[in-house]
């Protein structure tokens, strides 16, 4: 018989329960996203802008996961975010890609994948 799922308590929810360091998993997620951005860019912009492009679909997933990881950053890593980064803008971009992908401009998404996400990840990981 398999063991049933039991969720871990939130950090700081009970004083007698040790907190879980979630940074290693978040860091691994950022490293994966960095590699995925590089793979998308390596396939080229022509493949990215094609109709029904799988690389564009992959870029959508990267942006969605990027927003999720940003929302879970520990405070010491939040302080490393670039000054010009707008977290509400990241969330809006994620929402557009999640719910209304036809409204997204591919040139903006390409820039996000090619430049912006890698820059933010490198700042957070340094």
Short mmCIF file of C-alpha atoms in Angstrom, two decimals:
data_model
loop_
_atom_site.label_atom_id
_atom_site.label_comp_id
_atom_site.label_asym_id
_atom_site.label_seq_id
_atom_site.Cartn_x
_atom_site.Cartn_y
_atom_site.Cartn_z
CA UNK A 1 0.00 0.00 0.00
CA UNK A 2 1.37 3.42 -0.87
CA UNK A 3 1.89 6.17 1.66
CA UNK A 4 -0.62 9.00 1.39
CA UNK A 5 0.45 12.53 0.59
CA UNK A 6 1.00 14.82 3.53
CA UNK A 7 1.82 18.45 2.75
CA UNK A 8 4.67 20.26 4.43
CA UNK A 9 3.68 23.18 6.64
CA UNK A 10 4.44 26.69 5.42
CA UNK A 11 7.66 28.22 6.63
CA UNK A 12 7.17 29.82 10.01
CA UNK A 13 3.64 28.47 10.43
CA UNK A 14 4.52 26.64 13.65
CA UNK A 15 7.48 27.50 15.87
CA UNK A 16 8.34 23.85 16.64
CA UNK A 17 8.44 22.78 12.96
CA UNK A 18 11.74 23.41 11.13
CA UNK A 19 11.49 25.49 7.97
CA UNK A 20 12.37 23.99 4.60
CA UNK A 21 15.02 25.70 2.49
CA UNK A 22 13.31 26.02 -0.88
CA UNK A 23 16.14 27.95 -2.56
CA UNK A 24 17.91 24.88 -4.04
CA UNK A 25 14.76 23.86 -5.95
CA UNK A 26 14.11 27.44 -7.07
CA UNK A 27 17.73 27.81 -8.18
CA UNK A 28 17.48 24.57 -10.18
CA UNK A 29 14.30 25.86 -11.80
CA UNK A 30 16.05 29.08 -12.83
CA UNK A 31 18.98 27.13 -14.27
CA UNK A 32 16.53 25.01 -16.27
CA UNK A 33 14.82 28.15 -17.60
CA UNK A 34 18.17 29.64 -18.58
CA UNK A 35 18.96 26.49 -20.58
CA UNK A 36 15.50 26.50 -22.17
CA UNK A 37 15.87 30.15 -23.22
CA UNK A 38 19.20 29.27 -24.86
CA UNK A 39 17.65 26.32 -26.69
CA UNK A 40 14.80 28.47 -28.03
CA UNK A 41 17.23 31.17 -29.20
CA UNK A 42 19.55 28.56 -30.75
CA UNK A 43 16.67 27.28 -32.89
CA UNK A 44 16.43 30.78 -34.35
CA UNK A 45 13.96 33.57 -34.74
CA UNK A 46 12.59 32.19 -38.02
CA UNK A 47 11.40 29.01 -36.29
CA UNK A 48 10.05 31.10 -33.42
CA UNK A 49 7.81 33.31 -35.58
CA UNK A 50 6.43 30.50 -37.77
CA UNK A 51 2.71 29.90 -37.56
CA UNK A 52 1.97 27.15 -35.01
CA UNK A 53 5.56 27.34 -33.75
CA UNK A 54 6.52 24.87 -31.05
CA UNK A 55 9.40 27.12 -29.99
CA UNK A 56 6.90 29.93 -29.41
CA UNK A 57 4.80 27.55 -27.30
CA UNK A 58 7.92 26.62 -25.35
CA UNK A 59 8.62 30.34 -24.80
CA UNK A 60 5.11 30.77 -23.38
CA UNK A 61 5.80 27.99 -20.88
CA UNK A 62 9.15 29.55 -19.94
CA UNK A 63 7.53 32.93 -19.21
CA UNK A 64 4.80 31.29 -17.12
CA UNK A 65 7.32 29.27 -15.10
CA UNK A 66 9.59 32.33 -14.74
CA UNK A 67 6.75 34.30 -13.12
CA UNK A 68 6.06 31.40 -10.77
CA UNK A 69 9.70 31.18 -9.68
CA UNK A 70 9.92 34.96 -9.17
CA UNK A 71 6.92 34.80 -6.86
CA UNK A 72 8.73 32.25 -4.66
CA UNK A 73 12.08 34.05 -4.37
CA UNK A 74 13.48 34.39 -0.84
CA UNK A 75 13.89 38.00 0.35
CA UNK A 76 17.68 37.96 0.01
CA UNK A 77 17.29 37.02 -3.68
CA UNK A 78 14.52 39.56 -4.31
CA UNK A 79 17.05 42.23 -3.35
CA UNK A 80 19.19 41.07 -6.30
CA UNK A 81 16.51 41.70 -8.92
CA UNK A 82 17.45 44.40 -11.44
CA UNK A 83 16.13 47.83 -10.45
CA UNK A 84 14.25 48.27 -13.73
CA UNK A 85 12.37 44.98 -13.48
CA UNK A 86 8.64 45.47 -13.05
CA UNK A 87 7.11 42.45 -11.34
CA UNK A 88 3.59 43.60 -12.29
CA UNK A 89 4.73 43.74 -15.95
CA UNK A 90 6.09 40.18 -15.68
CA UNK A 91 2.74 39.08 -14.24
CA UNK A 92 0.78 40.87 -17.01
CA UNK A 93 2.95 39.23 -19.68
CA UNK A 94 2.39 35.86 -18.07
CA UNK A 95 -1.36 36.44 -17.96
CA UNK A 96 -1.48 37.48 -21.61
CA UNK A 97 0.41 34.36 -22.63
CA UNK A 98 -1.68 32.13 -20.37
CA UNK A 99 -5.11 33.43 -21.22
CA UNK A 100 -5.02 35.40 -24.46
CA UNK A 101 -2.00 34.25 -26.43
CA UNK A 102 -3.25 35.68 -29.71
CA UNK A 103 -2.85 39.19 -28.28
CA UNK A 104 0.86 38.69 -27.53
CA UNK A 105 3.42 40.26 -29.82
CA UNK A 106 6.00 37.70 -30.84
CA UNK A 107 8.76 40.31 -31.07
CA UNK A 108 8.24 41.18 -27.40
CA UNK A 109 8.19 37.52 -26.35
CA UNK A 110 11.39 36.90 -28.36
CA UNK A 111 13.11 39.80 -26.56
CA UNK A 112 11.96 38.44 -23.21
CA UNK A 113 13.38 34.98 -24.02
CA UNK A 114 16.56 36.20 -25.66
CA UNK A 115 17.51 39.05 -23.30
CA UNK A 116 15.35 39.83 -20.32
CA UNK A 117 14.79 36.49 -18.60
CA UNK A 118 18.46 35.47 -18.88
CA UNK A 119 19.56 38.86 -17.46
CA UNK A 120 17.22 38.56 -14.48
CA UNK A 121 18.21 34.97 -13.78
CA UNK A 122 21.91 35.81 -13.92
CA UNK A 123 21.35 38.69 -11.46
CA UNK A 124 19.44 36.46 -9.04
CA UNK A 125 21.99 33.64 -9.22
CA UNK A 126 25.10 35.81 -8.80
#
